[in-house]
Every structure is written in structure tokens, then in C-alpha cells.
Tab-separated table of C-alpha atoms in Angstrom:
chain	number	residue	atom	x	y	z
K	1	MET	CA	-27.002	-13.100	-66.298
K	2	ALA	CA	-23.523	-14.246	-64.357
K	3	SER	CA	-23.430	-13.885	-60.558
K	4	ALA	CA	-21.002	-14.737	-57.952
K	5	SER	CA	-22.445	-18.067	-57.254
K	6	SER	CA	-22.540	-19.563	-60.234
K	7	GLY	CA	-19.314	-21.069	-59.650
K	8	ARG	CA	-18.437	-20.653	-63.556
K	9	PHE	CA	-15.041	-19.045	-63.979
K	10	SER	CA	-13.084	-18.266	-67.682
K	11	GLY	CA	-9.485	-19.008	-68.425
K	12	ASP	CA	-6.964	-20.615	-66.306
K	13	ARG	CA	-9.578	-20.994	-63.099
K	14	MET	CA	-11.430	-23.729	-61.727
K	15	VAL	CA	-14.541	-24.594	-62.707
K	16	GLY	CA	-17.590	-25.605	-60.648
K	17	ASN	CA	-17.629	-26.502	-56.949
K	18	LYS	CA	-13.850	-27.191	-56.655
K	19	ALA	CA	-13.508	-23.279	-56.475
K	20	PRO	CA	-15.754	-21.149	-55.630
K	21	HIS	CA	-13.892	-17.950	-55.091
K	22	GLY	CA	-12.257	-18.245	-58.053
K	23	LEU	CA	-9.024	-19.161	-57.058
K	24	THR	CA	-6.106	-21.135	-59.423
K	25	PRO	CA	-5.028	-24.397	-57.651
K	26	ALA	CA	-1.707	-22.773	-56.730
K	27	GLU	CA	-3.333	-20.038	-55.110
K	28	GLN	CA	-5.700	-23.203	-53.581
K	29	LYS	CA	-2.418	-24.832	-52.131
K	30	ARG	CA	-0.694	-21.836	-51.192
K	31	ARG	CA	-4.641	-20.636	-48.545
K	32	ARG	CA	-4.658	-24.554	-47.564
K	33	LYS	CA	-0.490	-24.339	-46.123
K	34	ARG	CA	-1.090	-20.946	-44.596
K	35	SER	CA	-4.128	-22.226	-43.024
K	36	LEU	CA	-2.230	-25.069	-41.756
K	37	ALA	CA	0.717	-23.414	-40.267
K	38	LEU	CA	-1.648	-20.757	-38.356
K	39	ALA	CA	-3.717	-24.072	-36.769
K	40	LEU	CA	-0.511	-25.713	-35.768
K	41	ILE	CA	0.847	-22.021	-34.598
K	42	LEU	CA	-2.675	-21.274	-32.738
K	43	GLY	CA	-2.444	-25.372	-31.176
K	44	ALA	CA	1.503	-24.397	-30.048
K	45	LEU	CA	-0.214	-21.351	-28.155
K	46	VAL	CA	-2.593	-23.123	-26.626
K	47	LEU	CA	-0.076	-25.788	-25.347
K	48	ILE	CA	2.623	-23.037	-24.244
K	49	PHE	CA	-0.279	-21.230	-22.298
K	50	TYR	CA	-1.017	-24.676	-20.386
K	51	VAL	CA	2.543	-26.040	-20.080
K	52	VAL	CA	3.573	-22.638	-18.783
K	53	THR	CA	0.829	-22.417	-16.465
K	54	ILE	CA	1.833	-26.198	-15.122
K	55	ALA	CA	5.569	-24.921	-15.031
K	56	LYS	CA	4.858	-21.687	-12.820
K	57	LEU	CA	2.603	-23.220	-10.391
K	58	GLY	CA	3.656	-26.651	-10.275
K	59	PRO	CA	1.693	-28.676	-7.404
K	60	GLY	CA	-0.200	-25.598	-6.390
K	61	VAL	CA	-2.450	-25.706	-9.323
K	62	MET	CA	-4.507	-28.001	-7.859
K	63	GLN	CA	-4.901	-25.780	-4.645
K	64	ARG	CA	-7.336	-23.705	-4.521
K	65	PRO	CA	-9.825	-22.443	-2.038
K	66	LEU	CA	-13.673	-23.910	-2.574
H	1	MET	CA	-28.708	-0.885	-64.183
H	2	SER	CA	-28.110	-4.492	-62.728
H	3	ASN	CA	-26.669	-5.591	-59.293
H	4	SER	CA	-25.213	-8.500	-60.143
H	5	LEU	CA	-22.071	-9.034	-60.239
H	6	THR	CA	-19.963	-9.982	-63.605
H	7	ASP	CA	-17.561	-12.846	-63.128
H	8	ASN	CA	-14.932	-10.728	-63.195
H	9	GLN	CA	-15.968	-8.394	-60.795
H	10	ALA	CA	-17.115	-11.651	-58.489
H	11	GLU	CA	-13.586	-12.988	-59.105
H	12	GLN	CA	-11.463	-9.897	-58.271
H	13	LEU	CA	-13.875	-9.374	-54.945
H	14	ALA	CA	-12.911	-12.744	-53.596
H	15	THR	CA	-9.745	-12.311	-53.881
H	16	ALA	CA	-9.295	-8.977	-53.209
H	17	GLY	CA	-6.735	-8.870	-50.157
H	18	LEU	CA	-5.611	-12.576	-50.443
H	19	SER	CA	-2.065	-13.308	-49.855
H	20	GLN	CA	-0.076	-14.857	-52.544
H	21	GLY	CA	2.423	-15.239	-50.217
H	22	ASP	CA	3.404	-19.402	-49.203
H	23	VAL	CA	3.957	-20.215	-46.194
H	24	SER	CA	8.067	-20.487	-46.686
H	25	ASP	CA	7.533	-17.186	-47.691
H	26	PHE	CA	6.398	-15.509	-44.569
H	27	PHE	CA	9.174	-17.598	-42.647
H	28	ALA	CA	11.792	-15.395	-45.384
H	29	LEU	CA	10.406	-12.299	-43.506
H	30	LEU	CA	11.721	-13.329	-40.224
H	31	LYS	CA	15.162	-13.585	-41.015
H	32	PRO	CA	15.944	-17.061	-40.056
H	33	ARG	CA	19.745	-17.138	-40.511
H	34	VAL	CA	19.922	-13.810	-37.862
H	35	MET	CA	17.133	-15.459	-36.030
H	36	PHE	CA	19.926	-18.333	-35.210
H	37	LEU	CA	22.448	-15.793	-33.865
H	38	VAL	CA	19.655	-14.384	-31.656
H	39	VAL	CA	18.680	-17.684	-30.232
H	40	PHE	CA	22.291	-18.727	-30.242
H	41	THR	CA	23.393	-15.523	-28.142
H	42	ALA	CA	20.406	-15.737	-25.876
H	43	LEU	CA	20.830	-19.667	-25.174
H	44	VAL	CA	24.470	-18.656	-23.878
H	45	GLY	CA	23.367	-15.435	-22.234
H	46	MET	CA	21.316	-17.909	-20.487
H	47	VAL	CA	23.500	-21.327	-20.097
H	48	VAL	CA	26.260	-18.630	-18.334
H	49	SER	CA	23.925	-17.475	-15.631
H	50	HIS	CA	22.878	-21.012	-14.077
H	51	PRO	CA	19.714	-19.884	-13.358
H	52	ASP	CA	17.388	-21.815	-11.413
H	53	VAL	CA	14.326	-21.960	-13.439
H	54	HIS	CA	12.104	-24.248	-14.861
H	55	PRO	CA	13.472	-25.833	-18.308
H	56	VAL	CA	9.694	-25.047	-19.211
H	57	VAL	CA	10.022	-21.494	-18.588
H	58	ALA	CA	13.733	-21.234	-20.036
H	59	PHE	CA	12.647	-22.851	-23.354
H	60	VAL	CA	9.661	-20.767	-23.742
H	61	SER	CA	11.736	-17.603	-22.874
H	62	LEU	CA	13.850	-18.432	-25.470
H	63	LEU	CA	11.569	-19.252	-27.914
H	64	MET	CA	9.896	-15.822	-27.529
H	65	ILE	CA	13.031	-13.983	-28.059
H	66	ALA	CA	14.100	-15.833	-31.179
H	67	VAL	CA	9.966	-14.827	-32.177
H	68	GLY	CA	10.640	-11.353	-30.990
H	69	GLY	CA	13.923	-10.966	-32.923
H	70	GLY	CA	12.275	-12.729	-36.218
H	71	ALA	CA	9.440	-9.844	-35.539
H	72	SER	CA	12.267	-7.247	-35.593
H	73	GLY	CA	13.952	-8.506	-39.269
H	74	CYS	CA	10.175	-8.823	-41.082
H	75	LEU	CA	9.425	-5.214	-39.794
H	76	ASN	CA	12.880	-4.446	-41.233
H	77	MET	CA	12.025	-5.611	-44.331
H	78	TRP	CA	8.624	-3.725	-44.730
H	79	TRP	CA	10.219	-0.486	-43.946
H	80	ASP	CA	13.112	-1.380	-46.592
H	81	ALA	CA	11.445	-3.095	-49.294
H	82	ASP	CA	12.530	0.030	-51.664
H	83	ILE	CA	16.520	-0.466	-51.030
H	84	ASP	CA	16.201	-4.107	-50.750
H	85	ALA	CA	14.467	-3.692	-54.227
H	86	VAL	CA	17.602	-2.078	-55.677
H	87	MET	CA	20.372	-4.487	-53.763
H	88	VAL	CA	21.417	-7.509	-55.523
H	89	ARG	CA	22.195	-8.788	-51.744
H	90	THR	CA	18.264	-8.367	-51.043
H	91	ARG	CA	16.268	-8.129	-53.762
H	92	LYS	CA	14.843	-11.647	-54.237
H	93	ARG	CA	13.654	-10.850	-50.090
H	94	PRO	CA	9.528	-11.412	-50.085
H	95	ILE	CA	8.385	-8.455	-50.396
H	96	PRO	CA	10.385	-6.811	-53.795
H	97	ALA	CA	10.151	-10.086	-55.432
H	98	GLY	CA	6.166	-9.585	-54.618
H	99	LYS	CA	5.347	-12.431	-53.516
H	100	ILE	CA	4.217	-10.714	-50.213
H	101	GLN	CA	2.495	-7.569	-49.906
H	102	PRO	CA	3.826	-4.476	-47.861
H	103	GLY	CA	0.844	-4.382	-45.619
H	104	GLU	CA	0.685	-7.995	-45.154
H	105	ALA	CA	4.534	-7.942	-43.668
H	106	LEU	CA	3.305	-5.432	-41.298
H	107	ALA	CA	0.708	-6.418	-39.828
H	108	PHE	CA	2.441	-10.080	-39.124
H	109	GLY	CA	5.442	-8.702	-37.516
H	110	MET	CA	3.501	-6.154	-35.871
H	111	THR	CA	1.544	-9.200	-33.982
H	112	LEU	CA	5.117	-11.246	-33.702
H	113	ALA	CA	6.518	-8.290	-31.795
H	114	VAL	CA	3.770	-7.766	-29.656
H	115	GLY	CA	2.484	-11.720	-28.689
H	116	SER	CA	5.973	-12.244	-28.225
H	117	VAL	CA	6.626	-9.309	-25.624
H	118	ILE	CA	3.671	-10.609	-24.049
H	119	ILE	CA	3.698	-14.006	-24.024
H	120	LEU	CA	7.543	-13.448	-22.591
H	121	GLY	CA	6.289	-11.263	-19.612
H	122	LEU	CA	3.761	-13.538	-18.501
H	123	ALA	CA	5.805	-16.949	-18.793
H	124	SER	CA	8.955	-15.177	-17.899
H	125	ASN	CA	8.904	-11.599	-16.001
H	126	TRP	CA	8.344	-8.053	-17.160
H	127	LEU	CA	12.209	-7.046	-16.713
H	128	ALA	CA	13.178	-9.159	-19.462
H	129	ALA	CA	9.538	-8.475	-21.839
H	130	GLY	CA	10.571	-4.445	-21.363
H	131	LEU	CA	14.037	-5.089	-22.786
H	132	LEU	CA	12.841	-7.545	-25.627
H	133	ALA	CA	10.220	-4.668	-26.216
H	134	PHE	CA	13.070	-2.370	-26.271
H	135	THR	CA	15.068	-4.154	-28.729
H	136	ILE	CA	12.476	-4.528	-30.979
H	137	PHE	CA	11.825	-0.890	-30.988
H	138	PHE	CA	15.717	-0.106	-31.276
H	139	TYR	CA	16.084	-2.183	-33.870
H	140	VAL	CA	13.145	-0.967	-35.743
H	141	VAL	CA	12.696	2.283	-35.089
H	142	VAL	CA	15.943	3.694	-34.194
H	143	TYR	CA	18.476	1.713	-36.656
H	144	SER	CA	15.795	0.972	-39.426
H	145	MET	CA	13.976	3.947	-39.667
H	146	TRP	CA	16.301	6.204	-38.425
H	147	LEU	CA	20.120	5.613	-38.298
H	148	LYS	CA	20.344	3.612	-41.379
H	149	ARG	CA	19.697	5.913	-44.171
H	150	SER	CA	20.985	9.283	-42.394
H	151	THR	CA	24.534	8.043	-40.794
H	152	PRO	CA	27.485	5.871	-41.553
H	153	GLN	CA	27.409	5.654	-37.869
H	154	ASN	CA	23.985	3.203	-38.793
H	155	ILE	CA	25.362	-0.215	-37.805
H	156	VAL	CA	27.735	0.876	-35.003
H	157	ILE	CA	24.502	2.480	-32.761
H	158	GLY	CA	22.135	-0.501	-34.324
H	159	GLY	CA	24.273	-2.690	-33.330
H	160	ALA	CA	22.976	-2.512	-29.985
H	161	ALA	CA	19.706	-3.355	-31.096
H	162	GLY	CA	21.819	-7.197	-32.171
H	163	ALA	CA	23.977	-7.662	-29.495
H	164	LEU	CA	21.041	-7.212	-26.816
H	165	PRO	CA	19.954	-10.656	-26.846
H	166	PRO	CA	21.643	-12.230	-24.019
H	167	VAL	CA	20.794	-9.789	-21.358
H	168	VAL	CA	17.259	-9.749	-22.662
H	169	ALA	CA	17.611	-13.550	-21.716
H	170	GLN	CA	19.530	-13.635	-18.661
H	171	ALA	CA	16.811	-11.298	-17.637
H	172	ALA	CA	14.531	-13.702	-18.206
H	173	VAL	CA	15.730	-16.701	-16.326
H	174	THR	CA	17.073	-14.844	-13.177
H	175	GLY	CA	14.377	-11.480	-13.131
H	176	HIS	CA	17.790	-9.473	-13.123
H	177	ILE	CA	20.629	-8.383	-15.406
H	178	ALA	CA	24.399	-9.078	-14.432
H	179	TRP	CA	27.494	-7.977	-15.792
H	180	ASP	CA	27.948	-11.380	-17.686
H	181	SER	CA	25.467	-10.128	-20.123
H	182	VAL	CA	26.647	-7.307	-19.870
H	183	VAL	CA	29.970	-8.273	-21.384
H	184	LEU	CA	28.804	-10.144	-23.802
H	185	PHE	CA	26.550	-7.462	-25.059
H	186	ALA	CA	29.949	-5.623	-25.290
H	187	ILE	CA	31.986	-8.091	-26.821
H	188	ILE	CA	28.981	-8.596	-29.783
H	189	PHE	CA	28.216	-4.682	-29.912
H	190	MET	CA	31.961	-4.315	-30.541
H	191	TRP	CA	32.126	-7.341	-33.064
H	192	THR	CA	29.807	-5.321	-35.256
H	193	PRO	CA	31.568	-2.753	-37.221
H	194	PRO	CA	34.421	-5.066	-38.936
H	195	HIS	CA	31.760	-7.271	-39.288
H	196	PHE	CA	29.892	-5.348	-41.348
H	197	TRP	CA	32.273	-2.903	-42.824
H	198	ALA	CA	34.272	-5.798	-43.919
H	199	LEU	CA	31.058	-6.830	-46.092
H	200	ALA	CA	30.571	-2.730	-46.801
H	201	LEU	CA	33.968	-2.696	-49.147
H	202	VAL	CA	33.097	-5.819	-50.906
H	203	LYS	CA	29.160	-4.652	-51.484
H	204	SER	CA	30.023	-0.953	-51.191
H	205	GLY	CA	28.523	-0.656	-54.674
H	206	ASP	CA	25.264	-2.353	-53.733
H	207	TYR	CA	24.770	0.167	-50.868
H	208	GLU	CA	25.314	3.441	-52.681
H	209	ARG	CA	23.030	2.372	-55.792
H	210	ALA	CA	20.411	2.192	-52.713
H	211	GLY	CA	21.181	5.503	-51.013
H	212	VAL	CA	22.696	3.666	-47.903
H	213	PRO	CA	25.270	5.956	-45.709
H	214	MET	CA	27.685	3.090	-44.973
H	215	MET	CA	31.212	3.885	-43.388
H	216	PRO	CA	33.213	2.980	-47.140
H	217	ASN	CA	30.591	5.010	-49.237
H	218	VAL	CA	30.810	7.828	-47.090
H	219	ALA	CA	34.594	8.174	-45.438
H	220	GLY	CA	36.155	6.003	-47.827
H	221	PRO	CA	37.631	2.872	-48.072
H	222	ASP	CA	40.780	3.741	-46.061
H	223	SER	CA	39.298	5.220	-43.332
H	224	THR	CA	36.868	2.706	-43.020
H	225	ARG	CA	40.029	0.276	-43.107
H	226	PHE	CA	41.131	2.372	-40.157
H	227	GLN	CA	38.050	1.839	-38.377
H	228	ILE	CA	37.614	-1.776	-38.970
H	229	LEU	CA	41.516	-2.282	-37.027
H	230	ALA	CA	40.358	0.489	-34.579
H	231	TYR	CA	37.384	-1.418	-33.193
H	232	THR	CA	39.280	-5.151	-33.939
H	233	VAL	CA	41.890	-3.789	-31.341
H	234	LEU	CA	39.341	-3.196	-28.706
H	235	LEU	CA	37.172	-6.335	-29.745
H	236	ALA	CA	40.275	-8.678	-29.173
H	237	PRO	CA	41.314	-8.007	-25.619
H	238	LEU	CA	37.388	-7.525	-25.168
H	239	GLY	CA	37.007	-11.163	-26.210
H	240	LEU	CA	38.881	-12.322	-23.144
H	241	ALA	CA	36.683	-10.386	-20.708
H	242	PRO	CA	35.106	-13.529	-19.783
H	243	VAL	CA	38.178	-14.637	-18.686
H	244	ALA	CA	38.801	-12.015	-16.353
H	245	LEU	CA	35.629	-12.231	-14.855
H	246	GLY	CA	35.786	-15.873	-13.956
H	247	PHE	CA	32.814	-17.178	-16.479
H	248	GLY	CA	35.123	-17.679	-19.221
H	249	GLY	CA	37.323	-20.980	-18.179
H	250	LEU	CA	40.738	-22.479	-19.965
H	251	ALA	CA	39.221	-23.558	-23.015
H	252	TYR	CA	37.503	-20.229	-23.572
H	253	ALA	CA	40.544	-18.118	-22.988
H	254	ILE	CA	42.748	-20.392	-25.454
H	255	ILE	CA	39.994	-19.620	-28.352
H	256	ALA	CA	39.089	-16.632	-27.080
H	257	LEU	CA	43.553	-15.832	-27.546
H	258	ILE	CA	43.653	-17.306	-30.749
H	259	GLY	CA	40.919	-15.937	-32.330
H	260	GLY	CA	41.490	-12.189	-31.172
H	261	LEU	CA	44.819	-12.610	-32.502
H	262	ALA	CA	43.624	-13.910	-35.767
H	263	MET	CA	41.036	-11.298	-36.134
H	264	LEU	CA	43.632	-8.705	-35.612
H	265	ALA	CA	46.111	-9.993	-38.053
H	266	LEU	CA	43.245	-10.193	-40.362
H	267	ALA	CA	42.284	-6.278	-40.037
H	268	VAL	CA	45.684	-5.480	-40.631
H	269	GLN	CA	46.248	-6.984	-43.918
H	270	VAL	CA	42.837	-5.479	-44.842
H	271	TYR	CA	44.493	-2.111	-43.422
H	272	ARG	CA	47.199	-2.675	-45.476
H	273	LEU	CA	45.803	-4.256	-48.746
H	274	ARG	CA	43.876	-1.431	-50.318
H	275	GLN	CA	43.755	-1.998	-54.160
H	276	GLY	CA	42.320	-4.770	-56.641
H	277	GLU	CA	41.433	-8.131	-55.767
H	278	PRO	CA	43.661	-8.760	-52.921
H	279	ALA	CA	42.097	-6.154	-50.749
H	280	MET	CA	38.804	-7.697	-51.920
H	281	ARG	CA	40.017	-11.181	-50.758
H	282	VAL	CA	40.960	-10.441	-47.604
H	283	ALA	CA	38.000	-8.031	-46.777
H	284	GLN	CA	36.110	-11.322	-47.491
H	285	GLN	CA	37.740	-13.387	-45.274
H	286	LEU	CA	37.460	-11.224	-42.443
H	287	PHE	CA	33.802	-10.648	-42.977
H	288	GLY	CA	33.693	-14.728	-43.110
H	289	PHE	CA	36.036	-15.460	-39.860
H	290	SER	CA	34.464	-12.556	-38.072
H	291	ILE	CA	30.855	-14.450	-38.081
H	292	LEU	CA	33.220	-18.093	-37.053
H	293	TYR	CA	35.122	-15.956	-34.589
H	294	LEU	CA	31.647	-14.622	-32.580
H	295	PHE	CA	30.388	-18.504	-32.804
H	296	LEU	CA	33.276	-20.361	-31.295
H	297	LEU	CA	33.404	-18.193	-28.165
H	298	PHE	CA	29.821	-18.114	-27.539
H	299	ALA	CA	30.332	-22.243	-28.372
H	300	THR	CA	32.918	-22.233	-26.011
H	301	LEU	CA	31.444	-20.691	-23.351
H	302	LEU	CA	28.028	-22.572	-24.449
H	303	ALA	CA	30.346	-25.966	-23.474
H	304	GLU	CA	31.779	-24.770	-20.674
H	305	HIS	CA	28.543	-23.981	-18.554
H	306	GLY	CA	26.339	-26.430	-20.853
H	307	PHE	CA	28.103	-29.530	-20.954
H	308	GLY	CA	30.291	-29.817	-17.933
H	309	PHE	CA	33.931	-28.292	-19.878
H	310	PHE	CA	34.718	-25.441	-17.575
H	311	ARG	CA	38.017	-25.443	-15.953
H	312	PRO	CA	39.237	-22.015	-14.178
H	313	VAL	CA	42.166	-19.808	-16.060
H	314	PHE	CA	42.815	-18.910	-12.082
H	315	GLY	CA	42.796	-21.127	-9.613
């Protein structure tokens, strides 16, 4: 019986743990690049929100009623 | 009956919805060359305003205008995938080439559109954000979905979307709209018909195959040539309007005068030469020079206001 967890695929698919989702090496590479680009964009967004907050509030960012 | 999945079923299940696109394919969806033009004209719209705003806010605003422009391009490609597939110029774009699914492009474009508008609003002000949202709406809904396939005036009216970035940029850094950005809007708006119709004269077969009613296919090449000349006659003096309003200096006046006369000379040639290879060649020349003309006008304003080269023409 074949199952999704067997990790055995035919043709040009990878065998074993290297390709548990049945992706070809090219698909894996593209997915890795997309994931990296997404991570960079998310990091840039964090940076943008942080820097814009500082730029707009200036020294006032440290002054708040306790 | 077994509940187990075969290898093939498991594979299909796992890869269902998996994008086949590379990062470069997603970047191509943003129309990088158009995005460059958007950034460039927006930057000039900011610089001529001499804003009293933190450079970080100006930079983020410019970035969001660029992303908004990219979102417009992406949504345009999603909508026009069917006609892109039959035009030689566009059939290698990511969606007709099968690298990216239409649904992916729609989600990508909408995310960028909404994100860029919200971040621009938070970073600068909501007037600028509203103008950016209007620009995206105008390009995608009014131009792409409505005008492009229904009227030969498509690029005339639709050109407003491409002309708005300097206005958005000025609103982002000053909080209001002044005459100088409106004049920049008018220059790009008036430049658009001669620029695109020159291309349409050369590529009329492509547009006809795709069923896009460009002016040469509907009104004929001769009428298009006359309209190119008419718009250029209006564009050349309009290019000098920044001088009259005082934000175009001596260098700008010289460039706008020589460039405007060169545009006029080429438009006259396009009007006169109507047959064969010379007619196609001069239309191609007008298309190419129109890009240089607009670039020089805006680059000169950038040099005058951004790098201290401004010398007043009057007084």
C-alpha cells in the first residue's frame, strides 16, 4: 500500500526524505527563493514601520505619561 | 474501499496550489520599466515641492508609490492575460507564458495595492493615500477593464493614471496639491497620445489581432497621424509651462524648447510620410524620441531642484 508518508515517488521526483512533498529539485529551488523573498519583504516591512515611527515622532517617542 | 492515497494522489494533493513562478516572474508582473517611470516622475514631483519633511518619510512614500504602480501593472496583466497571449510584444509575460496562474497574480496585485495605500497613508497622509488608491483604480478599472477594449480614446483618458504619480508624490510630502505638480500631470497626460499612437502605428497588426481598438485600427493611420501632430502642437508649449510658473529654470527652458521643437519636427514627419518603410521608421523614431524628451524634461527639473542647478529665466 502506498501512502502520503512513504516518501517514495516515481519518475524525476526525489526519493526518501529529500522530497516529502513530491517536488522536483527545480520546484524546491523556486519555492525556497520565493520564501526567502517573502522573508526579506516582511523584514523590510518591520524596518519601515519602525523607522517611520521614529522619524514621525522624533524625540517624542520617548516621552509618554507613566 | 481504501482511505489510503496513492503516490500520485498524494503528490497532486501536496502540489495543488503550489506556485510554479520564480521570484523574477513575480517581479516581471510589476512592469519594472513602467515602475521606473513612476518612481522617476514621482521623485521630480517631490523635489520641485521643496518639502519640509523627514527624508525617511519621503523615501517610504516614494517606495509605496512605486509599489502601488507595480500593483497596477500586476492587476493589468491579470485582466489582460487573454490579449497578452496573442500579441507578439506581450506573449512572453508570466501569465500567458504559464509561469504564474491568474489567481496568483490577482492575489499578489491586490495585496500590494492595499498594502501600498495603507502604508502610504500611515507614513505620510491620507490625501496622498487616497490619490494613490484612485490612480490604481483608474488604471485597473477605468483603463484596463473599461476603456482599453471599448474605445480608441483608451490611452488618452487612461493616460491620466500614468500622469498622476507627481501629484501623489507632492501630496505625500506637502499634504496638498499645488500648480507645479498639476503642470507635470498635464505634460505627461499630453505626452501620452503621441507616444503610444506612434507605437500603435508600428504595431497596428499586433493590436488588431488582439482586438484592441487602438486609434490606427479604428480611425485609420492618417487620422492617427493628424491627431499625433495635434497633441504634439499642444505638448511643445505646455512643456515650457514650468518656466512660466517659475519652477523651470534656464537649463529647463533650453531643453524644453529644443526638445519640443524636435518633437514637433518628428510629428510633422510622421504626418507627411505615410507609405512604406520610411513611414514606419519615422513613427518608430517619434516613439523613441518621445521617451527621451520626457526623460530630459524631468531629469532637468531634478537637476535644477535636487542638485542646485536652478538659474531663473526671469530676473
